[in-house]
CSV table of C-alpha atoms in Angstrom, one decimal:
chain,number,residue,atom,x,y,z
A,1,MET,CA,102.8,75.8,80.2
A,2,THR,CA,99.5,76.8,81.8
A,3,PRO,CA,100.1,78.0,85.3
A,4,LYS,CA,98.3,76.2,88.2
A,5,THR,CA,95.9,78.1,90.3
A,6,PRO,CA,97.9,79.9,93.1
A,7,ARG,CA,96.5,79.2,96.5
A,8,ILE,CA,96.6,82.2,98.7
A,9,LEU,CA,95.8,82.1,102.4
A,10,ILE,CA,94.5,85.5,103.7
A,11,ILE,CA,94.7,86.1,107.5
A,12,ALA,CA,92.8,89.3,108.1
A,13,GLY,CA,89.7,91.0,109.4
A,14,SER,CA,86.3,91.2,107.8
A,15,ASP,CA,85.1,94.6,106.4
A,16,SER,CA,81.2,94.6,106.3
A,17,GLY,CA,81.4,97.4,103.7
A,18,GLY,CA,83.4,95.2,101.3
A,19,GLY,CA,86.0,97.8,100.5
A,20,ALA,CA,89.0,96.6,102.6
A,21,GLY,CA,90.0,93.6,104.7
A,22,ILE,CA,89.2,90.0,103.6
A,23,GLN,CA,86.6,91.2,101.2
A,24,ALA,CA,89.1,93.2,99.2
A,25,ASP,CA,91.7,90.4,99.5
A,26,ILE,CA,89.3,87.8,98.0
A,27,LYS,CA,88.3,90.1,95.2
A,28,THR,CA,91.9,90.7,94.3
A,29,VAL,CA,93.1,87.1,94.3
A,30,THR,CA,90.0,86.0,92.5
A,31,MET,CA,90.3,88.6,89.8
A,32,LEU,CA,93.9,87.7,89.2
A,33,GLY,CA,93.1,84.1,88.8
A,34,GLY,CA,94.0,82.6,92.2
A,35,HIS,CA,92.1,80.7,94.9
A,36,ALA,CA,91.5,82.7,98.1
A,37,MET,CA,91.4,81.0,101.5
A,38,THR,CA,90.7,82.9,104.7
A,39,ALA,CA,91.4,82.9,108.4
A,40,VAL,CA,89.2,85.7,109.8
A,41,THR,CA,90.8,87.4,112.8
A,42,ALA,CA,88.1,90.0,113.5
A,43,VAL,CA,84.7,91.0,112.4
A,44,THR,CA,84.1,94.8,111.9
A,45,ALA,CA,81.0,96.8,111.3
A,46,GLN,CA,82.2,99.5,108.9
A,47,ASN,CA,81.3,101.3,105.8
A,48,THR,CA,83.0,104.1,103.7
A,49,GLN,CA,82.6,106.6,106.6
A,50,GLY,CA,84.1,104.6,109.5
A,51,VAL,CA,84.2,101.7,111.8
A,52,THR,CA,81.4,101.4,114.4
A,53,ALA,CA,82.2,98.0,116.0
A,54,VAL,CA,85.0,95.4,116.2
A,55,HIS,CA,84.6,91.8,117.4
A,56,THR,CA,87.9,90.0,117.8
A,57,ILE,CA,87.9,86.3,116.9
A,58,PRO,CA,89.5,84.0,119.6
A,59,THR,CA,93.1,82.9,118.8
A,60,GLU,CA,92.2,79.3,118.7
A,61,ILE,CA,89.6,79.8,116.1
A,62,VAL,CA,92.0,81.7,113.9
A,63,LEU,CA,94.6,79.0,114.2
A,64,SER,CA,92.0,76.3,113.5
A,65,GLN,CA,91.1,78.2,110.2
A,66,ILE,CA,94.7,78.2,109.2
A,67,ASP,CA,95.3,74.6,110.0
A,68,ALA,CA,92.1,73.5,108.2
A,69,VAL,CA,93.0,75.0,104.8
A,70,ILE,CA,96.7,74.2,104.9
A,71,ASP,CA,96.2,70.5,105.9
A,72,ASP,CA,93.7,69.9,103.0
A,73,ILE,CA,94.2,72.4,100.2
A,74,GLY,CA,97.8,73.6,100.8
A,75,VAL,CA,99.1,77.1,100.3
A,76,ASP,CA,101.4,78.9,97.9
A,77,ALA,CA,101.6,82.3,99.6
A,78,VAL,CA,100.1,84.0,102.7
A,79,LYS,CA,98.8,87.5,103.2
A,80,ILE,CA,98.5,88.9,106.7
A,81,GLY,CA,96.3,92.0,107.4
A,82,MET,CA,94.5,93.0,110.5
A,83,ILE,CA,95.4,91.0,113.6
A,84,GLY,CA,93.0,91.0,116.5
A,85,SER,CA,95.4,90.8,119.4
A,86,PRO,CA,99.1,90.4,120.3
A,87,PHE,CA,98.5,86.8,121.4
A,88,THR,CA,97.0,86.0,118.0
A,89,ALA,CA,99.9,87.7,116.3
A,90,MET,CA,102.5,85.6,118.2
A,91,HIS,CA,100.7,82.3,117.4
A,92,ILE,CA,100.2,83.1,113.8
A,93,ALA,CA,103.9,83.7,113.5
A,94,GLU,CA,104.6,80.3,115.1
A,95,ARG,CA,102.3,78.6,112.7
A,96,LEU,CA,103.8,80.3,109.6
A,97,GLU,CA,107.4,79.5,110.7
A,98,LYS,CA,106.5,75.8,110.1
A,99,LEU,CA,105.5,76.4,106.4
A,100,GLY,CA,109.2,77.0,105.4
A,101,GLY,CA,109.7,78.7,102.1
A,102,VAL,CA,106.1,79.9,101.5
A,103,PRO,CA,106.1,83.6,100.7
A,104,VAL,CA,104.4,85.8,103.3
A,105,VAL,CA,103.2,89.3,102.8
A,106,PHE,CA,102.5,91.3,105.9
A,107,ASP,CA,100.4,94.4,105.7
A,108,PRO,CA,100.6,95.9,109.2
A,109,VAL,CA,97.1,97.3,109.5
A,110,MET,CA,96.9,99.8,112.3
A,111,VAL,CA,94.3,102.5,111.2
A,112,ALA,CA,91.5,102.3,108.7
A,113,THR,CA,91.2,104.8,105.9
A,114,SER,CA,88.5,106.5,107.8
A,115,GLY,CA,90.8,107.0,110.8
A,116,ALA,CA,89.5,104.3,113.0
A,117,THR,CA,92.2,102.5,115.1
A,118,LEU,CA,92.5,98.7,114.3
A,119,ALA,CA,95.5,97.8,116.4
A,120,ASP,CA,96.4,98.8,119.9
A,121,ASP,CA,99.9,99.4,121.1
A,122,ALA,CA,100.4,95.9,122.4
A,123,THR,CA,99.3,94.4,119.0
A,124,VAL,CA,101.7,96.8,117.2
A,125,ALA,CA,104.5,95.7,119.5
A,126,ALA,CA,103.8,92.1,118.6
A,127,PHE,CA,104.1,92.8,114.9
A,128,GLY,CA,107.8,92.2,115.0
A,129,LYS,CA,107.1,88.4,115.3
A,130,LEU,CA,105.2,88.6,112.0
A,131,MET,CA,107.9,90.6,110.3
A,132,ASP,CA,110.4,88.0,111.3
A,133,VAL,CA,108.5,85.4,109.2
A,134,ALA,CA,107.5,87.8,106.4
A,135,THR,CA,109.0,87.9,102.9
A,136,ILE,CA,107.9,91.5,102.6
A,137,THR,CA,106.2,94.1,104.9
A,138,THR,CA,104.0,96.8,103.3
A,139,PRO,CA,103.4,99.7,105.7
A,140,ASN,CA,102.2,103.1,104.6
A,141,LEU,CA,104.1,106.1,105.8
A,142,PRO,CA,102.2,106.6,109.1
A,143,GLU,CA,102.4,102.8,109.9
A,144,LEU,CA,106.2,102.9,109.1
A,145,ARG,CA,106.7,105.8,111.6
A,146,ARG,CA,104.7,104.0,114.2
A,147,LEU,CA,106.7,100.8,113.8
A,148,THR,CA,110.1,102.5,114.1
A,149,GLY,CA,109.6,106.0,115.6
A,150,GLN,CA,111.6,107.5,112.8
A,151,ASP,CA,110.5,110.3,110.4
A,152,ASP,CA,113.0,109.4,107.7
A,153,GLU,CA,111.2,106.7,105.8
A,154,VAL,CA,114.3,105.2,104.1
A,155,ALA,CA,116.1,105.0,107.4
A,156,ALA,CA,113.0,103.5,109.1
A,157,ALA,CA,112.7,100.9,106.3
A,158,LEU,CA,116.4,99.9,106.5
A,159,ASP,CA,116.0,99.6,110.3
A,160,LEU,CA,113.1,97.1,109.8
A,161,VAL,CA,115.0,95.2,107.2
A,162,SER,CA,118.1,94.8,109.3
A,163,ARG,CA,116.1,93.8,112.4
A,164,HIS,CA,113.6,91.4,110.8
A,165,ARG,CA,115.3,90.4,107.4
A,166,SER,CA,112.0,91.1,105.7
A,167,ALA,CA,112.0,93.4,102.6
A,168,VAL,CA,109.9,96.6,103.2
A,169,LEU,CA,107.8,98.4,100.6
A,170,ILE,CA,107.5,102.1,101.4
A,171,LYS,CA,104.2,103.2,100.0
A,172,GLY,CA,104.0,106.9,99.0
A,173,GLY,CA,100.2,107.2,98.9
A,174,HIS,CA,100.1,109.4,102.0
A,175,GLU,CA,102.5,112.0,100.6
A,176,GLU,CA,101.2,115.3,99.3
A,177,GLY,CA,101.3,116.4,95.7
A,178,ASP,CA,100.6,114.7,92.4
A,179,ALA,CA,103.9,112.8,92.1
A,180,LEU,CA,104.1,109.5,94.0
A,181,ALA,CA,107.0,107.2,94.7
A,182,ASP,CA,107.1,103.7,96.1
A,183,ALA,CA,110.3,102.1,97.1
A,184,LEU,CA,111.1,98.4,97.8
A,185,ILE,CA,114.0,98.1,100.3
A,186,GLU,CA,115.7,94.7,100.4
A,187,GLU,CA,118.9,93.8,102.3
A,188,ASP,CA,121.1,94.3,99.3
A,189,ASN,CA,118.9,96.2,96.8
A,190,MET,CA,116.5,99.1,96.4
A,191,THR,CA,113.9,99.4,93.6
A,192,SER,CA,111.7,102.5,93.2
A,193,TRP,CA,108.6,103.3,91.1
A,194,GLN,CA,107.4,106.7,90.1
A,195,GLY,CA,103.8,107.5,89.4
A,196,THR,CA,101.1,110.3,89.4
A,197,ARG,CA,98.3,110.4,91.9
A,198,ILE,CA,94.9,109.2,90.7
A,199,GLU,CA,92.4,111.8,91.9
A,200,THR,CA,89.6,109.9,93.7
A,201,THR,CA,88.1,109.6,97.1
A,202,SER,CA,87.7,105.9,96.6
A,203,THR,CA,90.8,104.7,98.3
A,204,HIS,CA,89.4,102.4,100.9
A,205,GLY,CA,91.3,99.1,100.8
A,206,THR,CA,94.3,100.1,98.7
A,207,GLY,CA,96.7,98.6,101.2
A,208,CYS,CA,94.9,95.3,101.5
A,209,THR,CA,94.5,95.1,97.7
A,210,LEU,CA,98.2,95.8,97.0
A,211,ALA,CA,99.4,93.2,99.6
A,212,SER,CA,97.0,90.5,98.3
A,213,ALA,CA,98.1,91.2,94.7
A,214,ILE,CA,101.7,90.9,95.7
A,215,ALA,CA,100.9,87.6,97.6
A,216,PHE,CA,99.2,86.3,94.5
A,217,TYR,CA,102.1,86.9,92.2
A,218,LEU,CA,104.6,85.5,94.7
A,219,GLY,CA,102.4,82.4,95.0
A,220,ALA,CA,102.5,82.1,91.2
A,221,GLY,CA,106.3,81.9,91.4
A,222,LEU,CA,107.3,85.5,90.3
A,223,GLY,CA,110.1,87.3,91.9
A,224,LEU,CA,109.6,90.0,94.6
A,225,VAL,CA,110.3,93.0,92.3
A,226,GLN,CA,108.0,91.6,89.6
A,227,SER,CA,105.3,90.8,92.1
A,228,VAL,CA,105.3,94.4,93.5
A,229,GLU,CA,105.4,96.0,90.1
A,230,ARG,CA,102.3,94.0,88.9
A,231,GLY,CA,100.5,94.5,92.2
A,232,ARG,CA,100.9,98.2,91.9
A,233,LEU,CA,99.4,98.1,88.4
A,234,PHE,CA,96.4,96.1,89.7
A,235,VAL,CA,95.8,98.8,92.4
A,236,ARG,CA,96.0,101.6,90.0
A,237,MET,CA,93.6,100.0,87.5
A,238,ALA,CA,91.2,99.3,90.4
A,239,LEU,CA,91.4,103.0,91.4
A,240,HIS,CA,90.6,104.1,87.9
A,241,GLU,CA,87.7,101.7,87.9
A,242,ALA,CA,86.3,102.7,91.3
A,243,PRO,CA,82.5,102.7,91.2
A,244,GLY,CA,82.0,105.8,93.5
A,245,LEU,CA,80.0,104.0,96.2
A,246,GLY,CA,79.2,105.4,99.6
A,247,LYS,CA,79.4,108.8,101.3
A,248,GLY,CA,83.0,108.6,102.4
A,249,HIS,CA,86.1,106.8,101.2
A,250,GLY,CA,84.6,104.4,98.7
A,251,PRO,CA,85.9,100.9,97.5
A,252,LEU,CA,88.1,100.2,94.6
A,253,GLY,CA,86.8,98.7,91.3
A,254,HIS,CA,88.3,95.2,91.7
A,255,GLN,CA,85.5,93.7,89.6
A,256,ALA,CA,86.5,95.7,86.5
A,257,VAL,CA,90.2,94.7,86.5
A,258,ARG,CA,90.3,91.5,84.4
A,259,LEU,CA,92.7,91.8,81.5
A,260,ASP,CA,95.0,94.6,82.6
A,261,THR,CA,97.3,92.4,84.6
A,262,GLY,CA,97.7,88.7,85.3
A,263,LEU,CA,99.5,85.6,84.3
A,264,GLY,CA,100.3,84.5,80.8
A,265,LEU,CA,99.3,85.9,77.4
A,266,ARG,CA,96.0,87.9,77.3
A,267,LEU,CA,94.2,88.8,74.1
A,268,ASN,CA,93.0,92.2,75.0
A,269,GLN,CA,92.8,94.3,71.9
A,270,VAL,CA,91.9,93.7,68.2
A,271,THR,CA,92.4,96.4,65.5
A,272,VAL,CA,90.6,96.5,62.2
A,273,THR,CA,91.4,98.6,59.1
A,274,GLY,CA,88.9,101.0,57.8
A,275,LYS,CA,88.5,103.7,55.0
A,276,ASP,CA,86.1,106.3,56.4
A,277,TYR,CA,86.8,107.4,59.9
A,278,ASP,CA,83.5,109.1,60.7
A,279,LYS,CA,81.5,106.2,59.4
A,280,MET,CA,83.5,103.6,61.2
A,281,VAL,CA,83.3,105.5,64.5
A,282,ASP,CA,79.5,105.9,64.1
A,283,PHE,CA,79.1,102.3,63.4
A,284,TYR,CA,80.9,100.9,66.4
A,285,ARG,CA,79.2,103.4,68.7
A,286,ARG,CA,75.9,102.3,67.4
A,287,LEU,CA,76.8,98.7,68.1
A,288,GLY,CA,77.1,99.7,71.7
A,289,LEU,CA,80.9,100.0,72.2
A,290,LYS,CA,82.2,102.8,74.5
A,291,GLN,CA,84.7,105.0,72.7
A,292,ILE,CA,87.7,105.9,74.8
A,293,VAL,CA,90.1,107.4,72.2
A,294,ASP,CA,89.1,109.8,69.5
A,295,SER,CA,92.0,110.8,67.2
A,296,PRO,CA,90.6,111.8,63.8
A,297,GLU,CA,93.9,113.6,62.9
A,298,ASN,CA,95.5,110.1,63.1
A,299,ASN,CA,92.4,108.3,61.8
A,300,TYR,CA,92.4,106.2,64.9
A,301,ALA,CA,89.7,105.3,67.5
A,302,ARG,CA,89.7,102.9,70.4
A,303,PHE,CA,86.7,101.4,72.1
A,304,GLU,CA,86.0,99.3,75.2
A,305,ALA,CA,84.4,96.0,74.5
A,306,GLY,CA,83.9,94.4,77.9
A,307,ALA,CA,87.3,93.8,79.5
A,308,ALA,CA,89.1,94.1,76.2
A,309,THR,CA,89.6,97.0,73.8
A,310,PHE,CA,88.9,97.2,70.1
A,311,SER,CA,90.2,99.8,67.7
A,312,VAL,CA,90.0,101.0,64.1
A,313,GLN,CA,92.8,102.5,62.0
A,314,CYS,CA,91.5,104.2,58.9
A,315,ASP,CA,93.3,104.7,55.6
A,316,PRO,CA,91.3,105.7,52.5
A,317,GLU,CA,93.7,103.7,50.4
A,318,ALA,CA,93.5,100.6,52.5
A,319,GLU,CA,92.7,97.2,51.0
A,320,ILE,CA,90.1,95.5,53.1
A,321,GLY,CA,90.3,91.8,52.9
A,322,GLU,CA,88.1,89.0,54.3
A,323,THR,CA,90.8,87.4,56.2
A,324,VAL,CA,89.6,88.4,59.7
A,325,ALA,CA,86.2,88.1,61.4
A,326,VAL,CA,85.6,90.1,64.6
A,327,TYR,CA,83.2,88.5,67.1
A,328,PHE,CA,81.4,90.5,69.9
A,329,GLU,CA,79.7,88.4,72.5
A,330,CYS,CA,76.5,89.8,74.0
A,331,ASP,CA,73.9,88.1,76.2
A,332,ASP,CA,71.1,90.1,74.7
A,333,LEU,CA,71.8,89.0,71.2
A,334,ASP,CA,68.3,88.8,69.7
A,335,GLU,CA,67.1,92.0,71.4
A,336,ARG,CA,70.2,93.8,70.3
A,337,VAL,CA,70.0,92.7,66.7
A,338,GLU,CA,66.4,93.7,66.5
A,339,ARG,CA,67.2,97.1,67.9
A,340,LEU,CA,70.1,97.7,65.6
A,341,ALA,CA,68.1,96.5,62.5
A,342,ARG,CA,65.3,99.0,63.3
A,343,SER,CA,67.9,101.7,63.6
A,344,GLY,CA,69.0,101.1,60.0
A,345,ILE,CA,72.1,98.8,60.4
A,346,PRO,CA,71.8,96.0,57.8
A,347,PHE,CA,72.6,92.4,58.7
A,348,GLU,CA,73.6,89.7,56.3
A,349,HIS,CA,71.7,87.3,58.5
A,350,GLY,CA,69.9,87.5,61.8
A,351,PRO,CA,70.5,85.3,64.9
A,352,ARG,CA,71.0,81.7,64.0
A,353,ASN,CA,71.8,78.6,66.1
A,354,GLN,CA,75.0,77.1,64.7
A,355,PRO,CA,76.3,73.5,64.9
A,356,TRP,CA,79.2,74.6,67.2
A,357,ASP,CA,76.6,75.6,69.9
A,358,TRP,CA,76.8,79.3,69.3
A,359,ARG,CA,73.9,81.6,68.3
A,360,GLU,CA,75.1,84.4,66.0
A,361,ALA,CA,74.3,87.1,63.5
A,362,ARG,CA,76.4,88.5,60.8
A,363,LEU,CA,77.0,91.9,59.3
A,364,ARG,CA,79.7,94.2,57.9
A,365,ASP,CA,81.1,97.5,59.1
A,366,PRO,CA,81.3,100.4,56.6
A,367,SER,CA,84.6,99.2,55.3
A,368,GLY,CA,83.5,95.7,54.7
A,369,ASN,CA,85.1,94.0,57.8
A,370,THR,CA,83.1,90.9,58.8
A,371,ILE,CA,81.4,91.3,62.2
A,372,PHE,CA,79.6,88.7,64.2
A,373,LEU,CA,77.4,89.4,67.2
A,374,TYR,CA,76.9,86.2,69.1
A,375,ARG,CA,76.0,84.4,72.3
A,376,ALA,CA,78.0,81.3,73.3
A,377,GLY,CA,77.8,81.0,77.1
A,378,GLU,CA,80.1,78.3,78.4
A,379,ALA,CA,80.4,76.8,74.8
A,380,ARG,CA,82.9,79.6,74.0
A,381,ARG,CA,85.6,78.3,76.3
A,382,PHE,CA,84.2,74.9,77.3
A,383,PRO,CA,82.6,73.3,74.2
A,384,PRO,CA,82.0,69.5,74.3
A,385,TRP,CA,85.0,69.0,72.1
A,386,ARG,CA,87.4,71.2,74.0
A,387,MET,CA,91.0,69.9,74.0
A,388,GLU,CA,92.4,68.5,77.2
A,389,SER,CA,95.4,70.4,78.5
A,390,SER,CA,98.5,68.3,78.7
A,391,SER,CA,99.8,70.5,81.6
A,392,PRO,CA,98.2,70.2,85.0
A,393,GLU,CA,96.4,73.5,86.1
A,394,ARG,CA,95.8,72.4,89.7
A,395,GLY,CA,97.6,71.0,92.6
A,396,GLY,CA,101.3,71.1,93.5
A,397,GLY,CA,103.0,73.8,95.4
A,398,SER,CA,104.2,74.0,99.0
A,399,THR,CA,102.2,72.7,101.8
């Protein structure tokens, strides 16, 4: 059954630099396949180096945003980030209590990655009301200490769980060293994840991104442990893909995380058989694929092809059959084919318009595998004769 589009309400502040806040939240939910809705609590002027100004949105406007989207579109999960004032925090908690059963992820934003304060003492004191309605609270270690006054993170998390009946995710990103550990503390269970630190200065928005990813998965109907596990993977992949923007703590690479995590089956790698490893590697490099694994001792190479990966496994004795055709889509089809042909790569035929609304060129790799370079646009997934799904993809869910 095709899952419907999870509707995620994000209550948070705006980050003009696009690395954290509502901007990071929207990117996360969108890349995972959900519909992001927003209630902006504050507008900040900030970039990778710091926050220079904050304008708090009046409480009645925040509540009006919440009511507008819930009354019309509905909501499957809520993510709460930066809150502009204690008065706003209390009224948001009252609104969310009325939703009943809708998962709520609360990321208690207090300090930006740059060190700027985003919540005063009175606002932090009001966070208890939001934790009372939250399914899970996701503080980093400094935030956990400020919420509880305790240095022992497990004891601090247990204290919050007992007081607010909200699960707490202890995030280990602020620990020193290469080894990292995150722990999900529930009333009757604890789950931990081990990992290694990804060396990068592009860490702006990691907390926002993780909380939004967890909210997406909860809204899609997954359990809490699964949602945290998949949310962590999204963050790690986005860290790997960080574009290195700005002079300070740069944004994550949300835009590059497409097939690494999500809902349902994803076709993300195709492997073809070859005979001559060097010739095969040279051929696919010349096509324009980026090689990410080079293992000649195992006769194996892997390439990136957009959001998916493509690999070759060579065996001089392999029988190469014409049972599989590999298609690489490219928007610059005609120019690419002309360039490749001039470089000496032979084509069985150049770009042709086909009856199925694709334009494609055909060639073979050094082992005889059939390769198509093509341009289809929306006709790839949405041709005029596309089958109608028997399972609804939209609607439903809690309101």
